Amino acid sequence: ARIGLSRPPQEIAEQPISLGEAEAPRKRWSGYFISFLVVVALPAIAASIYFAAIASDQFVAETRFAVHSMGVDTVTDSSKSKSSSTSSLMAGLKAASEDSYLVAAYIRSRACIDEVGKSVDLRAMFRRPEADFWAKLKDDASPEELTKYWGDMVTSYVDPPSGIVTVTVAAFRREDALAISKAILAAAEKVAN
């Protein structure tokens, strides 16, 4: 058996490239550029303009306190072992830490807003004339909207090892941030006691 070609090979003719195929990569890159402008550049420019020219100043007051449990006895007799005094001390720290978390959760709750609202006018403080349109509380804000706004302006955090509660309050005037912070501290003390 003999393998061979029945016809001699013909030369392959060059095919001309149409202009439509050459344009495809350029269109793809222009699509990436447009999406970059829409997703990255324009929001960054808008945020820069807002924070540089429109956004109002906000003042932050920070308060730190610890919640101690009075029901734990850490004094032991000399006849008791050292391990029982250590376990008693650890139980006291655990109880104080749990109380700290309860107080921090209370500060974020609607009940705290109601208690603080008895001593300070929260709606007036969060609607100051120097506040910009996006940052201030709406004029006809519902209680739910006030609670959501409170969550943006007031934060509470518990440091796990020490049990220290840190509360930060933002407002449009220095004295407002301080007044709200003092009212929160009084409400938290009432709950802790």
mmCIF file of C-alpha atoms in Angstrom:
data_model
loop_
_atom_site.group_PDB
_atom_site.id
_atom_site.type_symbol
_atom_site.label_atom_id
_atom_site.label_comp_id
_atom_site.label_asym_id
_atom_site.label_seq_id
_atom_site.Cartn_x
_atom_site.Cartn_y
_atom_site.Cartn_z
ATOM 1 C CA ALA A 1 0.000 0.000 0.000
ATOM 2 C CA ARG A 2 1.201 3.326 -0.888
ATOM 3 C CA ILE A 3 0.090 6.517 0.810
ATOM 4 C CA GLY A 4 0.274 9.606 -1.257
ATOM 5 C CA LEU A 5 -1.431 12.680 -2.367
ATOM 6 C CA SER A 6 -3.669 12.479 -5.303
ATOM 7 C CA ARG A 7 -3.326 16.203 -5.992
ATOM 8 C CA PRO A 8 -0.400 18.487 -5.439
ATOM 9 C CA PRO A 9 -0.885 20.980 -2.578
ATOM 10 C CA GLN A 10 -2.217 24.356 -3.588
ATOM 11 C CA GLU A 11 -1.031 27.606 -2.156
ATOM 12 C CA ILE A 12 -3.214 29.188 0.470
ATOM 13 C CA ALA A 13 -4.387 32.602 -0.544
ATOM 14 C CA GLU A 14 -4.097 35.393 1.986
ATOM 15 C CA GLN A 15 -7.410 36.569 3.356
ATOM 16 C CA PRO A 16 -7.858 40.328 3.775
ATOM 17 C CA ILE A 17 -8.843 41.489 7.268
ATOM 18 C CA SER A 18 -11.997 43.525 7.356
ATOM 19 C CA LEU A 19 -12.123 46.777 9.324
ATOM 20 C CA GLY A 20 -15.014 45.488 11.430
ATOM 21 C CA GLU A 21 -12.841 42.800 13.042
ATOM 22 C CA ALA A 22 -10.069 45.279 13.811
ATOM 23 C CA GLU A 23 -12.517 47.528 15.700
ATOM 24 C CA ALA A 24 -13.635 44.831 18.200
ATOM 25 C CA PRO A 25 -10.748 45.226 20.723
ATOM 26 C CA ARG A 26 -11.157 49.001 20.768
ATOM 27 C CA LYS A 27 -14.889 48.693 21.564
ATOM 28 C CA ARG A 28 -14.150 46.297 24.400
ATOM 29 C CA TRP A 29 -11.629 48.702 25.957
ATOM 30 C CA SER A 30 -14.011 51.630 25.625
ATOM 31 C CA GLY A 31 -16.666 49.569 27.467
ATOM 32 C CA TYR A 32 -14.212 48.952 30.328
ATOM 33 C CA PHE A 33 -13.341 52.643 30.425
ATOM 34 C CA ILE A 34 -16.998 53.698 30.586
ATOM 35 C CA SER A 35 -17.759 51.182 33.347
ATOM 36 C CA PHE A 36 -14.667 52.400 35.269
ATOM 37 C CA LEU A 37 -15.948 55.967 35.023
ATOM 38 C CA VAL A 38 -19.446 55.014 36.176
ATOM 39 C CA VAL A 39 -18.468 52.621 38.980
ATOM 40 C CA VAL A 40 -15.245 54.161 40.344
ATOM 41 C CA ALA A 41 -14.407 57.662 39.126
ATOM 42 C CA LEU A 42 -17.780 59.432 39.309
ATOM 43 C CA PRO A 43 -18.666 58.174 42.838
ATOM 44 C CA ALA A 44 -15.189 59.138 44.058
ATOM 45 C CA ILE A 45 -15.519 62.621 42.578
ATOM 46 C CA ALA A 46 -19.037 63.025 43.999
ATOM 47 C CA ALA A 47 -17.893 61.913 47.471
ATOM 48 C CA SER A 48 -14.912 64.278 47.335
ATOM 49 C CA ILE A 49 -17.142 67.216 46.420
ATOM 50 C CA TYR A 50 -19.640 66.321 49.166
ATOM 51 C CA PHE A 51 -17.039 65.991 51.928
ATOM 52 C CA ALA A 52 -15.039 69.042 50.803
ATOM 53 C CA ALA A 53 -17.819 71.516 50.070
ATOM 54 C CA ILE A 54 -21.213 70.340 51.348
ATOM 55 C CA ALA A 55 -20.818 68.134 54.438
ATOM 56 C CA SER A 56 -21.291 69.877 57.759
ATOM 57 C CA ASP A 57 -18.929 69.479 60.689
ATOM 58 C CA GLN A 58 -19.804 66.862 63.277
ATOM 59 C CA PHE A 59 -18.467 66.833 66.812
ATOM 60 C CA VAL A 60 -17.928 63.570 68.666
ATOM 61 C CA ALA A 61 -18.037 63.067 72.424
ATOM 62 C CA GLU A 62 -16.635 59.801 73.770
ATOM 63 C CA THR A 63 -17.461 58.338 77.168
ATOM 64 C CA ARG A 64 -15.932 55.266 78.779
ATOM 65 C CA PHE A 65 -17.156 53.530 81.882
ATOM 66 C CA ALA A 66 -17.025 50.154 83.566
ATOM 67 C CA VAL A 67 -19.927 48.245 85.051
ATOM 68 C CA HIS A 68 -19.086 46.493 88.315
ATOM 69 C CA SER A 69 -21.263 43.877 89.930
ATOM 70 C CA MET A 70 -21.834 44.472 93.640
ATOM 71 C CA GLY A 71 -23.229 41.002 94.378
ATOM 72 C CA VAL A 72 -19.917 39.139 94.123
ATOM 73 C CA ASP A 73 -17.813 38.630 97.239
ATOM 74 C CA THR A 74 -14.109 38.383 96.422
ATOM 75 C CA VAL A 75 -12.881 38.367 100.048
ATOM 76 C CA THR A 76 -12.131 34.885 101.354
ATOM 77 C CA ASP A 77 -11.197 33.369 104.696
ATOM 78 C CA SER A 78 -7.650 32.194 105.260
ATOM 79 C CA SER A 79 -9.000 28.663 105.608
ATOM 80 C CA LYS A 80 -10.353 28.642 102.050
ATOM 81 C CA SER A 81 -8.084 27.571 99.262
ATOM 82 C CA LYS A 82 -6.546 29.875 96.729
ATOM 83 C CA SER A 83 -8.459 28.188 93.915
ATOM 84 C CA SER A 84 -11.819 29.185 95.394
ATOM 85 C CA SER A 85 -10.753 32.843 95.591
ATOM 86 C CA THR A 86 -9.567 32.713 91.988
ATOM 87 C CA SER A 87 -12.829 31.167 90.815
ATOM 88 C CA SER A 88 -14.779 33.770 92.809
ATOM 89 C CA LEU A 89 -12.781 36.574 91.191
ATOM 90 C CA MET A 90 -13.298 35.097 87.719
ATOM 91 C CA ALA A 91 -17.037 34.791 88.385
ATOM 92 C CA GLY A 92 -17.092 38.465 89.388
ATOM 93 C CA LEU A 93 -15.303 39.488 86.178
ATOM 94 C CA LYS A 94 -17.665 37.361 84.096
ATOM 95 C CA ALA A 95 -20.736 38.893 85.773
ATOM 96 C CA ALA A 96 -19.368 42.412 85.270
ATOM 97 C CA SER A 97 -18.642 41.659 81.629
ATOM 98 C CA GLU A 98 -22.182 40.365 81.060
ATOM 99 C CA ASP A 99 -23.583 43.501 82.701
ATOM 100 C CA SER A 100 -21.410 45.624 80.396
ATOM 101 C CA TYR A 101 -22.874 43.919 77.339
ATOM 102 C CA LEU A 102 -26.399 44.466 78.666
ATOM 103 C CA VAL A 103 -25.737 48.184 79.229
ATOM 104 C CA ALA A 104 -24.160 48.533 75.755
ATOM 105 C CA ALA A 105 -27.197 46.868 74.182
ATOM 106 C CA TYR A 106 -29.490 49.168 76.173
ATOM 107 C CA ILE A 107 -27.661 52.236 74.812
ATOM 108 C CA ARG A 108 -28.449 51.077 71.267
ATOM 109 C CA SER A 109 -32.106 50.415 72.095
ATOM 110 C CA ARG A 110 -35.287 52.415 71.691
ATOM 111 C CA ALA A 111 -35.745 52.471 75.473
ATOM 112 C CA CYS A 112 -32.530 54.492 75.844
ATOM 113 C CA ILE A 113 -33.703 56.947 73.180
ATOM 114 C CA ASP A 114 -36.933 57.466 75.103
ATOM 115 C CA GLU A 115 -35.066 57.937 78.404
ATOM 116 C CA VAL A 116 -32.528 60.366 76.922
ATOM 117 C CA GLY A 117 -35.360 62.200 75.149
ATOM 118 C CA LYS A 118 -36.838 63.098 78.542
ATOM 119 C CA SER A 119 -33.851 65.277 79.419
ATOM 120 C CA VAL A 120 -32.699 66.559 75.998
ATOM 121 C CA ASP A 121 -34.545 67.405 72.773
ATOM 122 C CA LEU A 122 -32.973 64.872 70.413
ATOM 123 C CA ARG A 123 -35.006 65.850 67.362
ATOM 124 C CA ALA A 124 -33.951 69.511 67.654
ATOM 125 C CA MET A 125 -30.292 68.572 68.206
ATOM 126 C CA PHE A 126 -30.233 66.264 65.185
ATOM 127 C CA ARG A 127 -31.936 68.920 62.973
ATOM 128 C CA ARG A 128 -29.653 71.889 63.627
ATOM 129 C CA PRO A 129 -29.579 74.531 60.858
ATOM 130 C CA GLU A 130 -25.853 74.037 60.336
ATOM 131 C CA ALA A 131 -26.415 70.361 59.436
ATOM 132 C CA ASP A 132 -26.360 69.543 55.737
ATOM 133 C CA PHE A 133 -29.337 68.026 53.942
ATOM 134 C CA TRP A 134 -28.107 64.401 53.918
ATOM 135 C CA ALA A 135 -26.733 64.309 57.459
ATOM 136 C CA LYS A 136 -29.610 65.758 59.465
ATOM 137 C CA LEU A 137 -32.702 64.000 60.734
ATOM 138 C CA LYS A 138 -35.804 64.425 58.586
ATOM 139 C CA ASP A 139 -38.376 66.934 59.852
ATOM 140 C CA ASP A 140 -41.186 64.393 60.033
ATOM 141 C CA ALA A 141 -39.087 61.407 61.141
ATOM 142 C CA SER A 142 -41.040 58.508 62.594
ATOM 143 C CA PRO A 143 -39.887 56.812 65.815
ATOM 144 C CA GLU A 144 -38.395 54.006 63.708
ATOM 145 C CA GLU A 145 -36.462 56.497 61.583
ATOM 146 C CA LEU A 146 -35.225 58.210 64.760
ATOM 147 C CA THR A 147 -34.037 54.836 66.067
ATOM 148 C CA LYS A 148 -32.165 54.133 62.813
ATOM 149 C CA TYR A 149 -30.650 57.636 62.890
ATOM 150 C CA TRP A 150 -29.647 57.094 66.541
ATOM 151 C CA GLY A 151 -27.753 53.991 65.427
ATOM 152 C CA ASP A 152 -25.781 56.130 62.958
ATOM 153 C CA MET A 153 -24.990 58.890 65.473
ATOM 154 C CA VAL A 154 -24.506 56.897 68.706
ATOM 155 C CA THR A 155 -22.373 53.778 69.021
ATOM 156 C CA SER A 156 -21.526 51.633 72.016
ATOM 157 C CA TYR A 157 -18.757 49.067 72.222
ATOM 158 C CA VAL A 158 -17.575 46.732 74.983
ATOM 159 C CA ASP A 159 -13.882 45.916 75.274
ATOM 160 C CA PRO A 160 -14.023 42.146 75.972
ATOM 161 C CA PRO A 161 -10.992 41.742 78.255
ATOM 162 C CA SER A 162 -11.726 44.697 80.528
ATOM 163 C CA GLY A 163 -15.509 45.041 80.211
ATOM 164 C CA ILE A 164 -15.173 48.795 79.651
ATOM 165 C CA VAL A 165 -18.056 50.277 77.663
ATOM 166 C CA THR A 166 -17.125 52.977 75.138
ATOM 167 C CA VAL A 167 -19.906 55.258 73.894
ATOM 168 C CA THR A 168 -19.399 57.755 71.072
ATOM 169 C CA VAL A 169 -21.972 60.423 70.248
ATOM 170 C CA ALA A 170 -21.862 62.561 67.102
ATOM 171 C CA ALA A 171 -23.768 65.850 66.831
ATOM 172 C CA PHE A 172 -23.573 69.092 64.897
ATOM 173 C CA ARG A 173 -22.631 71.203 67.925
ATOM 174 C CA ARG A 174 -20.076 70.506 70.644
ATOM 175 C CA GLU A 175 -22.488 71.180 73.479
ATOM 176 C CA ASP A 176 -25.119 68.889 71.919
ATOM 177 C CA ALA A 177 -22.715 65.952 71.731
ATOM 178 C CA LEU A 178 -21.735 66.531 75.353
ATOM 179 C CA ALA A 179 -25.352 66.879 76.555
ATOM 180 C CA ILE A 180 -26.440 63.681 74.786
ATOM 181 C CA SER A 181 -23.405 61.845 76.147
ATOM 182 C CA LYS A 182 -24.201 62.934 79.725
ATOM 183 C CA ALA A 183 -27.859 61.932 79.313
ATOM 184 C CA ILE A 184 -26.805 58.502 78.003
ATOM 185 C CA LEU A 185 -24.468 58.050 80.958
ATOM 186 C CA ALA A 186 -27.263 58.902 83.401
ATOM 187 C CA ALA A 187 -29.684 56.509 81.656
ATOM 188 C CA ALA A 188 -27.061 53.718 81.612
ATOM 189 C CA GLU A 189 -26.331 54.234 85.314
ATOM 190 C CA LYS A 190 -30.041 53.996 86.086
ATOM 191 C CA VAL A 191 -30.284 50.695 84.172
ATOM 192 C CA ALA A 192 -27.109 49.281 85.717
ATOM 193 C CA ASN A 193 -28.342 50.055 89.225
#
